[in-house]
PDB file of C-alpha atoms in Angstrom:
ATOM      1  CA  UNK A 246       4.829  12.644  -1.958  1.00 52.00           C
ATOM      2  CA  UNK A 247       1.649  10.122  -1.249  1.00 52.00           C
ATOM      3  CA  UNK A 248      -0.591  11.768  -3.276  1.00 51.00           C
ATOM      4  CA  UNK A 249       1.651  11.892  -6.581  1.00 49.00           C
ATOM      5  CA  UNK A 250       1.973   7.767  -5.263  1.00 48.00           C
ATOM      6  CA  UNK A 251      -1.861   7.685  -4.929  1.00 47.00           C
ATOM      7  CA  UNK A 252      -2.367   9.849  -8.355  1.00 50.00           C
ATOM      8  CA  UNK A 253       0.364   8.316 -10.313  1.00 52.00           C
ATOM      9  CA  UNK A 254      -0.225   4.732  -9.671  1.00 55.00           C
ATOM     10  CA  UNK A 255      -3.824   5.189  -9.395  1.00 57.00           C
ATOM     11  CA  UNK A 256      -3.740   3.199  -5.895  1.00 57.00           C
ATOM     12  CA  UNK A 257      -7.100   2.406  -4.354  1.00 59.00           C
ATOM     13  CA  UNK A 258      -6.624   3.182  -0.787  1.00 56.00           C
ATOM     14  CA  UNK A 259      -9.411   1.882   1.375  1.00 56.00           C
ATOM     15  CA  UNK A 260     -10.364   3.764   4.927  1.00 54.00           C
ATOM     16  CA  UNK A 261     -12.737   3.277   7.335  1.00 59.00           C
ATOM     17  CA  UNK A 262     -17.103   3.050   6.250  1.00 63.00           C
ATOM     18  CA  UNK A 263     -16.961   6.699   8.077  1.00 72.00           C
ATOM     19  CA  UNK A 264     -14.116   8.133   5.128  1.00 77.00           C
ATOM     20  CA  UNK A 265     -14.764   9.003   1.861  1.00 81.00           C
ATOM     21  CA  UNK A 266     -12.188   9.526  -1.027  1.00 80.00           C
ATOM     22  CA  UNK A 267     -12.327  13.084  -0.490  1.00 88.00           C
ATOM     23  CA  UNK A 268     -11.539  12.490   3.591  1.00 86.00           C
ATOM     24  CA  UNK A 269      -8.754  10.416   2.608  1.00 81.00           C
ATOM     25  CA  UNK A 270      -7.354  12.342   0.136  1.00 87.00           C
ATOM     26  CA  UNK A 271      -7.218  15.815   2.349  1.00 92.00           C
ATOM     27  CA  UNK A 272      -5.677  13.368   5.058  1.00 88.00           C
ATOM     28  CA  UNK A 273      -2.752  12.427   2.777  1.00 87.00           C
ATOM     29  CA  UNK A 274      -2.502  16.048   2.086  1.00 93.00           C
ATOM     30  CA  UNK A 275      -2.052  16.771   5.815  1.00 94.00           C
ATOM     31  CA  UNK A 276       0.111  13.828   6.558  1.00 91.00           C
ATOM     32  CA  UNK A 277       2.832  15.350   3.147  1.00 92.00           C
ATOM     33  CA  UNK A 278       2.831  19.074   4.421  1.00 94.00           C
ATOM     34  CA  UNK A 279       3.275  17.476   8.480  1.00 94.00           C
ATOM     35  CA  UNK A 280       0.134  18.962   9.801  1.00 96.00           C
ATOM     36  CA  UNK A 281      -0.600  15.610  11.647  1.00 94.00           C
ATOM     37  CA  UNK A 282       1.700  12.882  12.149  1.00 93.00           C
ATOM     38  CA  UNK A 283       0.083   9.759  11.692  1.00 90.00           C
ATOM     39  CA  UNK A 284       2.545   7.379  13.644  1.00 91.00           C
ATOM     40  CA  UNK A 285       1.039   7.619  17.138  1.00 92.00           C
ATOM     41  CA  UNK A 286      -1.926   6.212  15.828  1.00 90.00           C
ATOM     42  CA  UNK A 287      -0.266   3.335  14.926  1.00 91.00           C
ATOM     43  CA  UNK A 288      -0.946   0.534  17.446  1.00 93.00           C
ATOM     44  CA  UNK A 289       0.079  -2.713  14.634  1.00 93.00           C
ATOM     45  CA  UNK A 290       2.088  -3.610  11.710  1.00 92.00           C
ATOM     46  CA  UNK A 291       1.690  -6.483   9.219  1.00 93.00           C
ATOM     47  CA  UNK A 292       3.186  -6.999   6.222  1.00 90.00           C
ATOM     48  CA  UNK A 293       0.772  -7.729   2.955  1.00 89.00           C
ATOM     49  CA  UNK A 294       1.141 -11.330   3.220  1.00 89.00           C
ATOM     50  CA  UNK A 295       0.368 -12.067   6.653  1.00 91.00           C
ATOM     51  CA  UNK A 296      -3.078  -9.567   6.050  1.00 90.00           C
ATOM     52  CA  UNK A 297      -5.778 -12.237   6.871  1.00 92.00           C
ATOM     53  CA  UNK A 298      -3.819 -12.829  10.155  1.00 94.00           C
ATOM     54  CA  UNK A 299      -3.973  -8.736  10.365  1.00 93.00           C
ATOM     55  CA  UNK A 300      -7.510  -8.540   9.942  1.00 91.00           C
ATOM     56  CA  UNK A 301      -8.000 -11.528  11.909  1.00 94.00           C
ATOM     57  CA  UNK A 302      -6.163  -9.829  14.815  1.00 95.00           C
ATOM     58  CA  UNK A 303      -8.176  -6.664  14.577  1.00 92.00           C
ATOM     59  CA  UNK A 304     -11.628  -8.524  15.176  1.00 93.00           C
ATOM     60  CA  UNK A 305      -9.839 -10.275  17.927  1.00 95.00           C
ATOM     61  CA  UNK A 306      -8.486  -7.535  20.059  1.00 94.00           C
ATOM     62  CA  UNK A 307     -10.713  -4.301  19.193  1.00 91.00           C
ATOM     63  CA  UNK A 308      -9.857  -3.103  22.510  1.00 93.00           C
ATOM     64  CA  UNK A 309      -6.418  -2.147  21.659  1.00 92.00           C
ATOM     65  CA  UNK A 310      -6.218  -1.591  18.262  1.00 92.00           C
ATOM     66  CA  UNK A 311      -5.823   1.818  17.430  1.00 89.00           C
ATOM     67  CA  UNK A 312      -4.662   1.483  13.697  1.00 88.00           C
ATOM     68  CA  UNK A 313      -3.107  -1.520  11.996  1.00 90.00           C
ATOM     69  CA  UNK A 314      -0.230  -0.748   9.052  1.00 89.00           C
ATOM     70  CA  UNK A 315      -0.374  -3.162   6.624  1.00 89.00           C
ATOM     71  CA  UNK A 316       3.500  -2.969   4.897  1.00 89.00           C
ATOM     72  CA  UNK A 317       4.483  -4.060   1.529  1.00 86.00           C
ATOM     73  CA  UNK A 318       7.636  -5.996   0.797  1.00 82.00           C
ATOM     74  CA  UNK A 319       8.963  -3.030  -1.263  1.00 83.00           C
ATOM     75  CA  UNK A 320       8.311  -0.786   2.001  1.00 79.00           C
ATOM     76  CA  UNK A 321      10.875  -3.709   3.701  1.00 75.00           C
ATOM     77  CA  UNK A 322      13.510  -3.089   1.238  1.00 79.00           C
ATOM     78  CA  UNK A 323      13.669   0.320   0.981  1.00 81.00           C
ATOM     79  CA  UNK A 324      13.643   0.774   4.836  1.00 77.00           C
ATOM     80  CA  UNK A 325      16.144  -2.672   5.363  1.00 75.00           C
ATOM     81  CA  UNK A 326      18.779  -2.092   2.844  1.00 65.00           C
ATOM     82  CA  UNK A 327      21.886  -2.331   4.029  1.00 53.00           C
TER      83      UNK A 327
END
């Protein structure tokens, strides 16, 4: 699940100046066993190359940004295949 992703490939995943490792870590936990589901939240997607222009956005339009996604080509493929 994410946290054998965020354990195995020791990923650094960065949250909000309010969330610590531990925060984010128990919210993986809850997002793998379906407690919450985080795709409401989501307001905006990006993929990683276009994340200045994501960031950029954000600052822009704080108003309605809820929570921006930032994708990874691999994400693409594995969800595009055909």
């Amino acid at each position: 699940g994410l946290g054998d992703v965020y354990k195995r490939q020791e990923l650094r995943v960065l949250g909000s100046a309010l969330c610590t490792s531990d925060d984010m870590k128990a919210v993986i936990e809850l997002i793998e066993t379906q407690k919450i589901c985080p795709k409401p939240m989501i307001t905006h997607k990006f993929y990683l190359q276009h994340a200045q222009d994501a960031f950029k956005f954000i600052e822009k339009n704080k108003a309605n940004v809820s929570k921006v996604l930032i994708l990874t080509d691999e994400f693409y493929r594995r969800h595009n295949a055909k």
